GROMACS .gro file of C-alpha atoms in nm:
model
  424
    1MET     CA    1   3.790   2.208  -1.388
    2ILE     CA    2   4.125   2.032  -1.348
    3SER     CA    3   4.428   2.239  -1.435
    4PRO     CA    4   4.658   2.130  -1.723
    5ALA     CA    5   4.935   2.125  -1.464
    6PHE     CA    6   4.765   1.829  -1.309
    7TYR     CA    7   4.865   1.606  -1.600
    8PHE     CA    8   5.232   1.698  -1.557
    9LEU     CA    9   5.204   1.600  -1.192
   10LEU     CA   10   5.023   1.270  -1.248
   11PRO     CA   11   5.336   1.051  -1.289
   12VAL     CA   12   5.481   1.202  -0.973
   13ILE     CA   13   5.168   1.145  -0.766
   14ASP     CA   14   5.112   0.797  -0.905
   15ALA     CA   15   5.465   0.698  -0.812
   16VAL     CA   16   5.408   0.810  -0.456
   17VAL     CA   17   5.068   0.644  -0.436
   18GLN     CA   18   5.223   0.306  -0.517
   19THR     CA   19   5.375   0.307  -0.168
   20ALA     CA   20   5.035   0.363  -0.003
   21GLY     CA   21   4.983  -0.004   0.073
   22VAL     CA   22   5.296  -0.003   0.288
   23ASN     CA   23   5.295   0.337   0.452
   24ALA     CA   24   4.937   0.459   0.460
   25VAL     CA   25   4.729   0.474   0.776
   26PRO     CA   26   4.556   0.134   0.828
   27ALA     CA   27   4.193   0.113   0.714
   28LEU     CA   28   4.093   0.000   1.064
   29HIS     CA   29   4.172   0.352   1.188
   30ARG     CA   30   3.948   0.528   0.937
   31VAL     CA   31   3.739   0.829   1.033
   32ASP     CA   32   3.502   1.027   0.815
   33CYS     CA   33   3.667   1.293   0.603
   34VAL     CA   34   3.516   1.585   0.794
   35LYS     CA   35   3.670   1.456   1.115
   36ALA     CA   36   3.995   1.373   0.934
   37ASN     CA   37   4.011   1.728   0.803
   38GLU     CA   38   3.966   1.863   1.156
   39LEU     CA   39   4.247   1.639   1.284
   40CYS     CA   40   4.477   1.750   1.003
   41THR     CA   41   4.393   2.117   1.058
   42GLY     CA   42   4.493   2.080   1.421
   43ASP     CA   43   4.834   1.945   1.322
   44LEU     CA   44   5.072   2.209   1.187
   45ALA     CA   45   5.273   1.972   0.964
   46CYS     CA   46   4.967   1.802   0.817
   47SER     CA   47   4.781   2.128   0.762
   48SER     CA   48   5.076   2.283   0.580
   49LYS     CA   49   5.138   1.981   0.356
   50TYR     CA   50   4.767   1.944   0.276
   51ARG     CA   51   4.757   2.304   0.151
   52THR     CA   52   5.068   2.235  -0.057
   53LEU     CA   53   4.911   1.924  -0.208
   54ARG     CA   54   4.598   2.111  -0.310
   55GLN     CA   55   4.813   2.381  -0.468
   56CYS     CA   56   5.000   2.111  -0.659
   57LEU     CA   57   4.675   1.980  -0.805
   58ALA     CA   58   4.530   2.322  -0.884
   59GLY     CA   59   4.841   2.524  -0.973
   60SER     CA   60   4.975   2.633  -1.309
   61ALA     CA   61   5.212   2.415  -1.514
   62SER     CA   62   5.509   2.635  -1.428
   63MET     CA   63   5.452   2.572  -1.059
   64VAL     CA   64   5.484   2.195  -1.075
   65THR     CA   65   5.736   2.123  -1.348
   66GLY     CA   66   6.046   2.248  -1.166
   67PRO     CA   67   6.254   2.001  -0.960
   68GLU     CA   68   6.198   2.187  -0.632
   69ALA     CA   69   5.825   2.215  -0.687
   70LYS     CA   70   5.799   1.845  -0.772
   71ASN     CA   71   5.988   1.755  -0.456
   72GLU     CA   72   5.751   1.969  -0.250
   73CYS     CA   73   5.451   1.794  -0.407
   74ILE     CA   74   5.600   1.451  -0.338
   75SER     CA   75   5.675   1.549   0.021
   76ALA     CA   76   5.320   1.678   0.065
   77MET     CA   77   5.169   1.355  -0.067
   78GLU     CA   78   5.388   1.143   0.161
   79VAL     CA   79   5.279   1.338   0.469
   80VAL     CA   80   4.911   1.325   0.371
   81GLN     CA   81   4.942   0.948   0.324
   82GLN     CA   82   5.038   0.918   0.690
   83SER     CA   83   4.742   1.128   0.805
   84PRO     CA   84   4.378   1.023   0.864
   85LEU     CA   85   4.287   1.215   0.547
   86TYR     CA   86   4.427   0.955   0.310
   87ASN     CA   87   4.207   0.668   0.428
   88CYS     CA   88   3.904   0.873   0.526
   89ARG     CA   89   3.562   0.779   0.388
   90CYS     CA   90   3.208   0.916   0.404
   91LYS     CA   91   2.874   0.769   0.501
   92ARG     CA   92   2.579   0.797   0.269
   93GLY     CA   93   2.321   1.042   0.399
   94MET     CA   94   2.548   1.167   0.678
   95LYS     CA   95   2.536   1.523   0.802
   96ASN     CA   96   2.768   1.736   0.587
   97GLU     CA   97   2.788   1.457   0.327
   98LYS     CA   98   2.872   1.698   0.046
   99ARG     CA   99   3.150   1.857   0.251
  100CYS     CA  100   3.287   1.513   0.338
  101LEU     CA  101   3.289   1.409  -0.027
  102ARG     CA  102   3.453   1.735  -0.133
  103ILE     CA  103   3.738   1.665   0.110
  104TYR     CA  104   3.765   1.305  -0.013
  105TRP     CA  105   3.794   1.407  -0.378
  106SER     CA  106   4.047   1.677  -0.297
  107ILE     CA  107   4.274   1.392  -0.181
  108HIS     CA  108   4.190   1.147  -0.457
  109GLN     CA  109   4.162   1.401  -0.736
  110SER     CA  110   4.463   1.250  -0.912
  111PHE     CA  111   4.249   0.952  -1.013
  112MET     CA  112   3.958   1.151  -1.153
  113HIS     CA  113   4.096   1.232  -1.497
  114GLY     CA  114   3.941   0.933  -1.671
  115PHE     CA  115   3.674   0.791  -1.441
  116THR     CA  116   3.578   0.516  -1.682
  117ILE     CA  117   3.433   0.174  -1.614
  118THR     CA  118   3.733  -0.012  -1.751
  119GLY     CA  119   4.105   0.031  -1.697
  120HIS     CA  120   4.308   0.192  -1.422
  121ASP     CA  121   4.072   0.486  -1.383
  122LEU     CA  122   3.824   0.292  -1.168
  123VAL     CA  123   3.884   0.485  -0.848
  124GLY     CA  124   3.693   0.293  -0.584
  125SER     CA  125   3.416   0.420  -0.363
  126PRO     CA  126   3.438   0.723  -0.133
  127TYR     CA  127   3.185   0.557   0.098
  128GLU     CA  128   3.258   0.337   0.397
  129PRO     CA  129   3.262  -0.030   0.284
  130LEU     CA  130   2.953  -0.236   0.361
  131ASN     CA  131   3.024  -0.580   0.507
  132ASN     CA  132   2.668  -0.691   0.578
  133ARG     CA  133   2.516  -0.982   0.391
  134LEU     CA  134   2.166  -0.942   0.250
  135SER     CA  135   2.028  -1.186   0.504
  136ASP     CA  136   2.158  -0.968   0.788
  137ILE     CA  137   1.909  -0.700   0.683
  138PHE     CA  138   1.623  -0.933   0.759
  139ARG     CA  139   1.771  -1.092   1.070
  140ALA     CA  140   1.755  -0.743   1.217
  141ALA     CA  141   1.376  -0.771   1.212
  142SER     CA  142   1.403  -1.053   1.471
  143ILE     CA  143   1.100  -1.233   1.330
  144ILE     CA  144   1.108  -1.609   1.291
  145SER     CA  145   0.948  -1.742   0.975
  146GLY     CA  146   0.694  -1.958   1.157
  147LYS     CA  147   0.556  -1.657   1.344
  148MET     CA  148   0.559  -1.405   1.060
  149ALA     CA  149   0.220  -1.482   0.910
  150ALA     CA  150   0.048  -1.456   1.247
  151TYR     CA  151   0.239  -1.138   1.328
  152LEU     CA  152   0.137  -0.963   1.005
  153LYS     CA  153  -0.223  -1.079   1.034
  154ALA     CA  154  -0.252  -0.951   1.389
  155LEU     CA  155  -0.078  -0.624   1.306
  156THR     CA  156  -0.288  -0.542   1.001
  157SER     CA  157  -0.606  -0.646   1.182
  158HIS     CA  158  -0.523  -0.419   1.474
  159LEU     CA  159  -0.461  -0.124   1.239
  160GLY     CA  160  -0.766  -0.198   1.028
  161ALA     CA  161  -0.555  -0.254   0.717
  162GLU     CA  162  -0.608  -0.507   0.442
  163PRO     CA  163  -0.404  -0.824   0.505
  164LEU     CA  164  -0.070  -0.836   0.330
  165GLY     CA  165  -0.051  -1.072   0.038
  166SER     CA  166  -0.426  -1.075  -0.012
  167LYS     CA  167  -0.397  -0.992  -0.380
  168GLY     CA  168  -0.074  -1.171  -0.456
  169ASN     CA  169   0.099  -0.846  -0.562
  170ASN     CA  170   0.436  -0.823  -0.389
  171CYS     CA  171   0.476  -0.458  -0.485
  172LEU     CA  172   0.142  -0.366  -0.332
  173ASP     CA  173   0.233  -0.560  -0.018
  174ALA     CA  174   0.557  -0.362   0.011
  175ALA     CA  175   0.370  -0.032  -0.004
  176LYS     CA  176   0.138  -0.150   0.274
  177ALA     CA  177   0.433  -0.267   0.483
  178CYS     CA  178   0.592   0.076   0.441
  179ASN     CA  179   0.275   0.249   0.554
  180LEU     CA  180   0.277   0.042   0.872
  181ASN     CA  181   0.610   0.201   0.964
  182ASP     CA  182   0.595   0.569   1.062
  183ASN     CA  183   0.941   0.655   0.933
  184CYS     CA  184   0.893   0.483   0.600
  185LYS     CA  185   0.547   0.632   0.554
  186LYS     CA  186   0.670   0.984   0.630
  187PHE     CA  187   0.957   0.985   0.379
  188ARG     CA  188   0.757   0.796   0.116
  189SER     CA  189   0.470   1.047   0.139
  190MET     CA  190   0.723   1.329   0.116
  191TYR     CA  191   0.881   1.216  -0.211
  192ILE     CA  192   0.548   1.120  -0.366
  193SER     CA  193   0.397   1.461  -0.293
  194LEU     CA  194   0.697   1.641  -0.440
  195CYS     CA  195   0.749   1.415  -0.741
  196ALA     CA  196   0.381   1.398  -0.836
  197ALA     CA  197   0.307   1.769  -0.794
  198HIS     CA  198   0.264   1.970  -1.116
  199VAL     CA  199   0.446   2.303  -1.106
  200SER     CA  200   0.304   2.462  -1.420
  201ALA     CA  201   0.158   2.378  -1.758
  202SER     CA  202   0.508   2.358  -1.906
  203GLU     CA  203   0.683   2.202  -1.605
  204ILE     CA  204   0.564   1.863  -1.479
  205CYS     CA  205   0.737   1.890  -1.144
  206ASN     CA  206   1.030   2.034  -0.955
  207ARG     CA  207   1.286   1.763  -1.034
  208ARG     CA  208   1.549   1.900  -0.799
  209LYS     CA  209   1.316   1.875  -0.498
  210CYS     CA  210   1.190   1.536  -0.616
  211HIS     CA  211   1.545   1.400  -0.639
  212ARG     CA  212   1.637   1.533  -0.297
  213ALA     CA  213   1.330   1.372  -0.140
  214LEU     CA  214   1.410   1.040  -0.309
  215ARG     CA  215   1.765   1.047  -0.175
  216GLN     CA  216   1.631   1.113   0.174
  217PHE     CA  217   1.393   0.820   0.143
  218PHE     CA  218   1.660   0.569   0.042
  219ASP     CA  219   1.918   0.713   0.282
  220ARG     CA  220   1.701   0.732   0.594
  221VAL     CA  221   1.452   0.447   0.569
  222PRO     CA  222   1.570   0.094   0.666
  223ALA     CA  223   1.663  -0.132   0.376
  224LYS     CA  224   1.409  -0.396   0.477
  225TYR     CA  225   1.142  -0.150   0.354
  226THR     CA  226   1.316   0.033   0.069
  227TYR     CA  227   1.461  -0.279  -0.092
  228GLY     CA  228   1.123  -0.448  -0.088
  229MET     CA  229   0.974  -0.151  -0.269
  230LEU     CA  230   1.255  -0.120  -0.521
  231PHE     CA  231   1.345  -0.481  -0.602
  232CYS     CA  232   1.008  -0.641  -0.659
  233SER     CA  233   0.960  -1.004  -0.743
  234CYS     CA  234   0.681  -0.992  -1.003
  235ARG     CA  235   0.484  -1.245  -1.205
  236ASP     CA  236   0.230  -1.021  -1.377
  237MET     CA  237   0.218  -0.688  -1.559
  238ALA     CA  238   0.034  -0.507  -1.281
  239CYS     CA  239   0.315  -0.582  -1.038
  240ILE     CA  240   0.585  -0.502  -1.294
  241GLU     CA  241   0.431  -0.164  -1.375
  242ARG     CA  242   0.392  -0.082  -1.008
  243ARG     CA  243   0.761  -0.162  -0.959
  244ARG     CA  244   0.854   0.070  -1.245
  245GLN     CA  245   0.645   0.347  -1.090
  246THR     CA  246   0.818   0.319  -0.751
  247ILE     CA  247   1.036   0.626  -0.806
  248VAL     CA  248   0.762   0.831  -0.981
  249PRO     CA  249   0.953   0.817  -1.311
  250ILE     CA  250   0.747   1.083  -1.487
  251CYS     CA  251   0.936   1.334  -1.270
  252SER     CA  252   1.250   1.165  -1.139
  253TYR     CA  253   1.348   0.969  -1.450
  254GLN     CA  254   1.185   1.063  -1.781
  255ASP     CA  255   1.241   1.382  -1.977
  256LYS     CA  256   1.125   1.528  -2.307
  257GLU     CA  257   1.444   1.413  -2.481
  258LYS     CA  258   1.708   1.154  -2.402
  259PRO     CA  259   2.057   1.302  -2.357
  260ASN     CA  260   2.369   1.118  -2.467
  261CYS     CA  261   2.483   0.877  -2.194
  262LEU     CA  262   2.839   1.014  -2.188
  263SER     CA  263   2.707   1.369  -2.159
  264LEU     CA  264   2.490   1.256  -1.869
  265ALA     CA  265   2.792   1.093  -1.704
  266ASP     CA  266   2.995   1.412  -1.750
  267MET     CA  267   2.714   1.611  -1.590
  268CYS     CA  268   2.711   1.366  -1.301
  269LYS     CA  269   3.084   1.411  -1.243
  270THR     CA  270   3.039   1.784  -1.181
  271ASN     CA  271   2.833   1.709  -0.870
  272TYR     CA  272   3.008   1.564  -0.565
  273ILE     CA  273   2.716   1.345  -0.457
  274CYS     CA  274   2.634   1.210  -0.804
  275ARG     CA  275   3.001   1.147  -0.885
  276SER     CA  276   3.044   0.961  -0.557
  277ARG     CA  277   2.728   0.753  -0.595
  278LEU     CA  278   2.831   0.657  -0.950
  279ALA     CA  279   3.182   0.560  -0.833
  280ASP     CA  280   3.019   0.353  -0.556
  281PHE     CA  281   2.796   0.170  -0.807
  282ILE     CA  282   3.082   0.102  -1.050
  283THR     CA  283   3.296  -0.027  -0.764
  284ASN     CA  284   3.044  -0.248  -0.587
  285CYS     CA  285   2.852  -0.382  -0.888
  286GLN     CA  286   3.156  -0.462  -1.103
  287PRO     CA  287   3.082  -0.797  -1.276
  288GLU     CA  288   3.328  -1.086  -1.264
  289PRO     CA  289   3.249  -1.381  -1.499
  290ARG     CA  290   3.476  -1.619  -1.304
  291SER     CA  291   3.300  -1.555  -0.973
  292THR     CA  292   3.014  -1.774  -0.853
  293SER     CA  293   2.830  -1.463  -0.743
  294GLY     CA  294   2.896  -1.282  -1.070
  295CYS     CA  295   3.047  -0.993  -0.873
  296LEU     CA  296   3.410  -0.889  -0.842
  297ARG     CA  297   3.366  -0.791  -0.478
  298GLN     CA  298   3.118  -1.067  -0.400
  299ASN     CA  299   2.895  -0.847  -0.187
  300TYR     CA  300   2.535  -0.831  -0.309
  301ALA     CA  301   2.425  -0.602  -0.027
  302ALA     CA  302   2.687  -0.343  -0.121
  303CYS     CA  303   2.577  -0.360  -0.486
  304LEU     CA  304   2.209  -0.304  -0.406
  305LEU     CA  305   2.293  -0.022  -0.167
  306ALA     CA  306   2.508   0.143  -0.434
  307TYR     CA  307   2.226   0.115  -0.690
  308SER     CA  308   1.969   0.267  -0.456
  309GLY     CA  309   2.215   0.549  -0.388
  310LEU     CA  310   2.198   0.655  -0.754
  311ILE     CA  311   1.825   0.724  -0.731
  312GLY     CA  312   1.775   1.095  -0.684
  313THR     CA  313   2.079   1.198  -0.891
  314VAL     CA  314   2.097   1.314  -1.254
  315ILE     CA  315   2.195   0.959  -1.346
  316THR     CA  316   1.887   0.803  -1.179
  317PRO     CA  317   1.827   0.456  -1.328
  318ASN     CA  318   1.497   0.269  -1.359
  319TYR     CA  319   1.351  -0.052  -1.504
  320ILE     CA  320   1.338  -0.034  -1.883
  321ASP     CA  321   1.141  -0.341  -1.993
  322SER     CA  322   0.825  -0.522  -1.895
  323THR     CA  323   0.966  -0.874  -1.885
  324GLY     CA  324   1.301  -0.874  -1.704
  325ILE     CA  325   1.500  -0.679  -1.448
  326SER     CA  326   1.712  -0.465  -1.681
  327VAL     CA  327   1.772  -0.108  -1.571
  328ALA     CA  328   1.933   0.197  -1.729
  329PRO     CA  329   1.957   0.574  -1.689
  330TRP     CA  330   1.739   0.790  -1.914
  331CYS     CA  331   1.992   0.831  -2.195
  332THR     CA  332   2.090   0.708  -2.540
  333CYS     CA  333   2.407   0.633  -2.736
  334ILE     CA  334   2.265   0.748  -3.068
  335GLY     CA  335   2.490   1.012  -3.222
  336SER     CA  336   2.793   0.921  -3.012
  337GLY     CA  337   3.025   0.917  -3.315
  338ASN     CA  338   3.367   0.771  -3.242
  339GLN     CA  339   3.268   0.739  -2.875
  340LYS     CA  340   2.991   0.490  -2.951
  341GLU     CA  341   3.180   0.196  -2.801
  342GLU     CA  342   3.256   0.383  -2.480
  343CYS     CA  343   2.896   0.501  -2.459
  344ASP     CA  344   2.757   0.151  -2.511
  345GLU     CA  345   2.989   0.021  -2.243
  346PHE     CA  346   2.854   0.274  -1.994
  347HIS     CA  347   2.491   0.200  -2.086
  348ASN     CA  348   2.542  -0.178  -2.078
  349PHE     CA  349   2.703  -0.158  -1.736
  350PHE     CA  350   2.351  -0.085  -1.613
  351LYS     CA  351   2.143  -0.275  -1.867
  352ASP     CA  352   2.335  -0.607  -1.882
  353ASN     CA  353   2.505  -0.616  -1.545
  354ARG     CA  354   2.516  -0.977  -1.424
  355CYS     CA  355   2.636  -0.880  -1.078
  356PHE     CA  356   2.344  -0.643  -1.021
  357LYS     CA  357   2.085  -0.885  -1.161
  358ASN     CA  358   2.216  -1.165  -0.942
  359ALA     CA  359   2.201  -0.932  -0.642
  360ILE     CA  360   1.833  -0.863  -0.706
  361GLN     CA  361   1.763  -1.235  -0.726
  362ALA     CA  362   1.956  -1.303  -0.407
  363PHE     CA  363   1.778  -1.028  -0.218
  364GLY     CA  364   1.638  -1.165   0.103
  365ASN     CA  365   1.659  -1.538   0.026
  366GLY     CA  366   1.992  -1.624   0.186
  367THR     CA  367   2.176  -1.689  -0.141
  368ASP     CA  368   2.461  -1.467  -0.029
  369VAL     CA  369   2.511  -1.699   0.270
  370ASN     CA  370   2.493  -2.033   0.091
  371VAL     CA  371   2.676  -1.974  -0.237
  372TRP     CA  372   3.012  -1.848  -0.111
  373GLN     CA  373   3.210  -1.731   0.187
  374LEU     CA  374   3.187  -1.354   0.206
  375ILE     CA  375   3.512  -1.186   0.107
  376PRO     CA  376   3.618  -0.861   0.277
  377PRO     CA  377   3.589  -0.555   0.050
  378VAL     CA  378   3.891  -0.473  -0.166
  379PRO     CA  379   4.068  -0.164  -0.022
  380THR     CA  380   3.904   0.131  -0.193
  381THR     CA  381   4.226   0.328  -0.223
  382ALA     CA  382   4.358   0.084  -0.480
  383SER     CA  383   4.262   0.113  -0.843
  384SER     CA  384   4.085  -0.189  -0.992
  385LYS     CA  385   4.190  -0.296  -1.337
  386HIS     CA  386   3.900  -0.498  -1.464
  387ILE     CA  387   3.758  -0.516  -1.812
  388TYR     CA  388   3.381  -0.518  -1.808
  389THR     CA  389   3.227  -0.755  -2.058
  390PRO     CA  390   2.854  -0.696  -2.115
  391GLN     CA  391   2.656  -1.009  -2.039
  392ASP     CA  392   2.366  -1.117  -2.253
  393ASN     CA  393   2.044  -1.127  -2.062
  394PRO     CA  394   1.980  -1.503  -2.039
  395GLU     CA  395   1.628  -1.635  -2.018
  396SER     CA  396   1.723  -1.803  -1.692
  397VAL     CA  397   1.766  -1.465  -1.525
  398SER     CA  398   1.428  -1.377  -1.381
  399ASN     CA  399   1.312  -1.156  -1.101
  400GLU     CA  400   1.132  -1.428  -0.915
  401ILE     CA  401   1.286  -1.485  -0.575
  402HIS     CA  402   1.299  -1.844  -0.463
  403SER     CA  403   1.238  -1.987  -0.119
  404VAL     CA  404   1.491  -1.940   0.157
  405ASP     CA  405   1.716  -2.226   0.261
  406ASP     CA  406   1.767  -2.103   0.614
  407ASP     CA  407   1.457  -2.187   0.818
  408ASN     CA  408   1.543  -1.917   1.068
  409VAL     CA  409   1.538  -1.637   0.816
  410PHE     CA  410   1.202  -1.533   0.682
  411PRO     CA  411   1.227  -1.431   0.315
  412LEU     CA  412   1.072  -1.091   0.374
  413CYS     CA  413   1.115  -0.994   0.013
  414ALA     CA  414   0.865  -1.261  -0.082
  415ASN     CA  415   0.596  -1.060   0.096
  416LEU     CA  416   0.736  -0.708   0.128
  417GLN     CA  417   0.827  -0.618  -0.228
  418CYS     CA  418   0.836  -0.297  -0.430
  419ASP     CA  419   0.597  -0.008  -0.462
  420SER     CA  420   0.419   0.249  -0.669
  421TYR     CA  421   0.305   0.601  -0.596
  422CYS     CA  422  -0.045   0.507  -0.710
  423GLU     CA  423  -0.249   0.342  -0.435
  424THR     CA  424  -0.147   0.203  -0.099
   0.00000   0.00000   0.00000
């Protein structure tokens, strides 16, 4: 819980933060926050000022309202800005991820008081920016389109598996492709066994273990497999339902009752990993109507990665209809009272997010290469002031992925798409 003293200190900290763009350590010299903390601890001046800063944020009102105390807090912030701590970031799924995120938020705690989708409280992501284009994911496979069909046929024949694409179900094909990779098969089997296992007559599963296994799957398995299983291109109900079942929603997603969306968001903010994954999604999937891509940051790969990072948290989203690609957490805005507008805004950020829907469509077909020149990520230390306007779900937005324009890039997602925990 944030101390009331924190609100007295906010104007002081914010004034100091405004100079960050000039005086802070360059982003090129970033290290992860665990390493940054070790470097600061080994420096007497940094270590002392870091402790002072944390006391400023956690102390009583009487400790931070006096002129001397305020000066000490300002001095501490200025020193920390010059240290590796200020620009440190974390990597999703890294060892000691929770510790890294705890250090990050101890530095950026001054921006956590609102944590809303709109306005100056959009804090940016605590994770290292992703600069890869979607097509780069598939170039890594080093398979030329003209040789892919023969490669898959030979591989499946050698392993005695049914040929991919034999039934025209992209989601089924993705499950088979996953099972041909030892790493993907191992982590997929792990989360299915935990999420589909009944604990007792009154408890369908152990959701905590299910969520942890899902996070491991999406953090440790290459995107060329996980994205195909999660972002299916479907033309029939069988495929659509298999896509919806990818995360074993009866355990990971659904519950007996739907909580209020704002209550769910508040619950998420009490957990370092969930709070960070949500901040990452809000940052990287922020819509921008004036952008060709539909995204403020114009990086589809970062948006899809941020979405997959939410799976396995209390705010886990999933597909919510049988015709389109709308997603939402398991929550409702009924009974929100005077917070109904804020609640709807949060829910619609998932459900009617043009940036995210465009990212799904662009997945694997080279759209991110041909539509615009990739723009470097906006520095995550700066607050983004962008008003999110929910977009209607136009009929033109489908989940069918079109053919690739680049002959050298095989549109893997056309054949390796989505999954279900049912059959393989």
